[in-house]
Every structure is written in C-alpha cells, then in structure tokens.
C-alpha cells in the first residue's frame, strides 16, 4: 500500500463543494496542532471538540470516528515530509540528503506524538498507520537511491542497505526526541555520516553500486 492510498476511514466523503473541502482541511490543520505533542489516547473527542471550538458532531460528520480523524491528520502531516523528500531533484547528492534529513528531524521534533505513533506502528496494531510508515521509508530510500545512483529501481542488496539505514534513522530519532542531548545539526550530520558508511558497505558487496564521491573516505 502506498502512502497516497487511504482507507475509507481516513478518506473524506464526497461532499462536492469547495467549502466542505476547505472545512475538512481546516479541521485537519487544527488536529495537527492538537496532536503534535499529545498522544492519541490522551485526547477524547470531547476534548478535541472543545479545544478546536467546534461541535463534536462536525468531526464525526467529516471523519466518522476519532480514529478516522487521527489517521487523516497523520496522513496529511506526513505528506509534507514525503513531498519534500521526493523533491529537490536538481540539487547535488550531498545537499539533497542533508535537506531531506533536516526536514525529517525537524518534522519528528515538532510532531513528537505523531512520530512515535508512526514509527511504533499506530494505535495498537494499526495496518493503516504501518502503511504510512512504510510509505515514508520507501520515499526516503527512493530519494537517496535516486541521488546516489541516478535511479530508484535498484537491486535488492542496495535497497536493503538503504532500507536498513532508514530503520536505524527511525530508532535513533526516537531516542533523540526523548533525550535531545544532541542539537538537530549534530544529529543530522551523524545520520548523513552513517549513510556514507552504509553506501560503502553496499559498494563492497555489490560493485555495481559504487558509493558517490561525498560518501568516500578519501573525499
């Protein structure tokens, strides 16, 4: 399942008017602020409606349930990160990775509760949130592969090397937002350096995928 695919719970009903779509987008924007640093279980629908200054029924009207509302919020907020990671194609390899990692860390830092939900797989065992997480992983793997190798359809070994690095980024970022002993700049540089190590390992095991110049030890 791709990041762009939503279930019926997270997808808006066909309302047919720009006004209703704008209202839904407004509710999502409000929800992004409410859930940025607050866990799913910590807010009831009554709390959400009160803090959003709307009737609870309005949220049910657009999202059918608290879970549907939360999934829509998660999907919308992650879309910003995905769009950033998939863009910047005209930038140099190293600059593109730096900007992607900067955006990733900044997003995690400012959306800590949502980030924990995504990386842990959701509310309980939530296949839809896991699909969102998988979409983030694949988008970053594709961004790095495109920048390093000029294509995204890479061999299984190269993909697994990049995928393993992305998973390590998730674990390190979780620890960092819980114990922010490093600055965001330090964290970004550390993650970029570890990517260089992963690329050198990929090259050693499969010379068809040479590490780009910025990842080489002698550069």
C-alpha positions as a printed NumPy array, in Angstrom:
array([[  0.   ,   0.   ,   0.   ],
       [  1.362,   3.393,  -0.964],
       [  1.358,   6.488,   1.184],
       [ -1.142,   8.107,  -1.159],
       [ -3.713,   5.374,  -0.601],
       [ -6.212,   5.96 ,   2.168],
       [ -8.871,   3.746,   3.613],
       [-12.481,   4.694,   3.815],
       [-11.936,   5.735,   7.434],
       [ -9.318,   8.34 ,   6.56 ],
       [-10.749,   9.407,   3.191],
       [-13.285,  12.242,   3.131],
       [-16.795,  11.51 ,   1.971],
       [-17.702,  13.054,  -1.338],
       [-19.112,  16.418,  -0.33 ],
       [-18.96 ,  18.082,  -3.689],
       [-18.3  ,  21.629,  -2.556],
       [-15.136,  23.628,  -2.133],
       [-16.482,  24.929,   1.137],
       [-16.76 ,  21.459,   2.653],
       [-13.268,  20.519,   1.478],
       [-11.911,  23.714,   2.961],
       [-13.717,  22.984,   6.237],
       [-12.239,  19.492,   6.337],
       [ -8.757,  20.892,   5.68 ],
       [ -9.29 ,  23.404,   8.486],
       [-10.225,  20.617,  10.915],
       [ -7.114,  18.665,   9.915],
       [ -4.938,  21.732,  10.483],
       [ -6.458,  22.15 ,  13.937],
       [ -5.907,  18.47 ,  14.655],
       [ -2.271,  18.653,  13.605],
       [ -1.692,  21.255,  16.303],
       [ -3.649,  19.326,  18.922],
       [ -1.891,  16.02 ,  18.301],
       [  1.585,  17.385,  17.638],
       [  2.739,  16.605,  21.175],
       [ -0.288,  14.785,  22.57 ],
       [ -0.849,  11.06 ,  22.174],
       [ -3.948,   9.551,  20.608],
       [ -5.239,   8.187,  23.926],
       [ -4.696,  11.439,  25.808],
       [ -7.457,  13.316,  23.975],
       [-11.112,  12.341,  23.927],
       [-13.463,  13.529,  21.217],
       [-14.996,  15.922,  23.753],
       [-11.521,  17.35 ,  24.455],
       [-10.8  ,  17.697,  20.756],
       [-14.093,  19.441,  20.027],
       [-13.647,  21.797,  22.972],
       [-10.083,  22.773,  22.073],
       [-10.944,  23.081,  18.387],
       [-14.023,  25.218,  19.232],
       [-16.285,  23.085,  17.057],
       [-19.205,  20.765,  17.632],
       [-18.197,  17.146,  18.123],
       [-20.732,  16.122,  15.519],
       [-18.849,  18.113,  12.884],
       [-15.756,  15.971,  13.384],
       [-17.847,  12.805,  13.12 ],
       [-19.501,  14.208,  10.001],
       [-16.206,  14.514,   8.148],
       [-14.164,  11.666,   9.657],
       [-16.713,   9.181,  11.084],
       [-14.628,   8.448,  14.209],
       [-11.759,   9.614,  16.36 ],
       [ -9.507,   7.074,  14.661],
       [-10.577,   8.302,  11.224],
       [ -9.791,  11.856,  12.266],
       [ -6.403,  10.878,  13.632],
       [ -5.482,   8.889,  10.519],
       [ -6.393,  11.85 ,   8.324],
       [ -4.202,  14.107,  10.466],
       [ -1.266,  11.685,  10.35 ],
       [ -1.588,  11.229,   6.607],
       [ -1.786,  14.962,   5.946],
       [  1.199,  15.848,   8.122],
       [  3.39 ,  13.08 ,   6.708],
       [  2.508,  14.152,   3.156],
       [  4.54 ,  17.325,   3.694],
       [  7.606,  15.277,   4.545],
       [  7.065,  12.896,   1.627],
       [  6.737,  15.757,  -0.845],
       [  9.942,  17.299,   0.433],
       [ 11.857,  14.009,   0.32 ],
       [ 10.675,  13.314,  -3.233],
       [ 11.574,  16.794,  -4.457],
       [ 14.805,  18.742,  -4.752],
       [ 15.858,  16.595,  -7.72 ],
       [ 18.051,  19.325,  -9.194],
       [ 20.257,  19.605,  -6.093],
       [ 23.59 ,  17.917,  -5.54 ],
       [ 23.688,  14.499,  -3.901],
       [ 25.036,  15.578,  -0.531],
       [ 22.9  ,  18.71 ,  -0.314],
       [ 19.778,  16.739,  -1.136],
       [ 20.466,  14.19 ,   1.627],
       [ 21.226,  16.969,   4.124],
       [ 17.974,  18.775,   3.315],
       [ 15.954,  15.56 ,   3.499],
       [ 17.441,  14.663,   6.905],
       [ 16.938,  18.212,   8.147],
       [ 13.254,  18.077,   7.165],
       [ 12.866,  14.606,   8.681],
       [ 14.368,  15.593,  12.031],
       [ 12.519,  18.885,  12.156],
       [  9.23 ,  17.093,  11.49 ],
       [  9.911,  14.495,  14.193],
       [ 10.925,  17.219,  16.638],
       [  7.766,  19.255,  16.091],
       [  5.366,  16.299,  15.809],
       [  6.698,  14.011,  18.501],
       [  3.48 ,  12.216,  19.393],
       [  2.634,  11.608,  15.736],
       [  6.177,  10.438,  15.011],
       [  6.065,   7.921,  17.851],
       [  2.725,   6.645,  16.587],
       [  4.002,   6.177,  13.038],
       [  7.289,   4.502,  13.951],
       [  5.671,   2.208,  16.516],
       [  3.03 ,   1.137,  14.009],
       [ -0.017,   3.004,  15.231],
       [ -2.682,   2.732,  17.881],
       [ -2.236,  -0.864,  18.97 ],
       [ -1.613,  -2.836,  15.78 ],
       [ -2.798,  -0.491,  13.05 ],
       [ -2.206,  -1.623,   9.475],
       [ -3.075,   1.795,   8.075],
       [ -0.519,   3.636,  10.178],
       [  2.024,   0.943,   9.316],
       [  1.301,   1.623,   5.654],
       [  2.013,   5.313,   6.228],
       [  5.293,   4.4  ,   7.954],
       [  6.22 ,   2.11 ,   5.07 ],
       [  5.486,   4.927,   2.638],
       [  7.857,   7.245,   4.498],
       [ 10.578,   4.593,   4.45 ],
       [ 10.192,   3.907,   0.753],
       [ 10.145,   7.616,  -0.102],
       [ 13.44 ,   8.189,   1.7  ],
       [ 15.033,   5.073,   0.183],
       [ 13.931,   6.276,  -3.266],
       [ 15.27 ,   9.781,  -2.626],
       [ 18.686,   8.508,  -1.563],
       [ 18.85 ,   5.921,  -4.351],
       [ 17.946,   8.491,  -6.981],
       [ 20.533,  10.917,  -5.677],
       [ 23.285,   8.312,  -5.271],
       [ 22.686,   6.018,  -8.238],
       [ 20.526,   8.066, -10.578],
       [ 17.59 ,   5.675, -10.368],
       [ 15.144,   4.204,  -7.873],
       [ 14.828,   0.68 ,  -9.307],
       [ 17.91 ,  -0.629,  -7.535],
       [ 18.999,  -4.208,  -6.83 ],
       [ 17.744,  -5.962,  -3.677],
       [ 21.097,  -5.719,  -1.873],
       [ 21.401,  -1.975,  -2.449],
       [ 17.795,  -1.423,  -1.449],
       [ 18.222,  -3.462,   1.724],
       [ 21.337,  -1.498,   2.653],
       [ 19.456,   1.799,   2.331],
       [ 16.358,   0.373,   3.995],
       [ 18.429,  -0.785,   6.991],
       [ 19.868,   2.706,   7.28 ],
       [ 16.369,   4.258,   7.239],
       [ 15.254,   1.897,  10.009],
       [ 18.298,   2.89 ,  12.073],
       [ 17.361,   6.538,  11.488],
       [ 13.922,   5.843,  12.964],
       [ 15.342,   4.268,  16.12 ],
       [ 17.951,   6.969,  16.575],
       [ 15.375,   9.716,  16.032],
       [ 13.021,   8.191,  18.59 ],
       [ 15.811,   8.216,  21.153],
       [ 16.81 ,  11.757,  20.182],
       [ 13.351,  13.273,  20.685],
       [ 13.135,  11.536,  24.066],
       [ 16.664,  12.535,  25.105],
       [ 17.727,  15.526,  22.99 ],
       [ 21.363,  15.651,  24.113],
       [ 22.456,  16.468,  20.543],
       [ 21.449,  19.508,  18.549],
       [ 19.464,  18.962,  15.385],
       [ 22.544,  19.929,  13.344],
       [ 24.668,  17.347,  15.148],
       [ 22.028,  14.694,  14.693],
       [ 21.664,  15.466,  11.004],
       [ 25.41 ,  15.259,  10.393],
       [ 25.639,  11.981,  12.303],
       [ 22.868,  10.403,  10.228],
       [ 24.408,  11.605,   6.966],
       [ 27.79 ,  10.158,   8.011],
       [ 26.219,   6.795,   8.831],
       [ 24.581,   6.83 ,   5.403],
       [ 28.049,   7.138,   3.907],
       [ 29.062,   4.02 ,   5.809],
       [ 26.026,   2.136,   4.511],
       [ 26.833,   3.136,   0.938],
       [ 30.424,   1.995,   1.253],
       [ 29.189,  -1.354,   2.57 ],
       [ 26.81 ,  -1.646,  -0.386],
       [ 29.651,  -0.959,  -2.82 ],
       [ 31.875,  -3.56 ,  -1.161],
       [ 29.196,  -6.227,  -1.521],
       [ 27.961,  -5.108,  -4.947],
       [ 30.455,  -3.055,  -7.012],
       [ 27.651,  -2.231,  -9.463],
       [ 26.539,   0.325,  -6.864],
       [ 29.605,   2.476,  -6.149],
       [ 29.361,   4.926,  -3.281],
       [ 29.089,   8.509,  -4.574],
       [ 32.04 ,  10.804,  -4.038],
       [ 30.627,  12.53 ,  -0.914],
       [ 30.422,   9.131,   0.827],
       [ 34.025,   8.106,   0.146],
       [ 36.526,   8.203,   2.974],
       [ 39.167,   9.95 ,   0.891],
       [ 36.897,  12.88 ,  -0.124]])
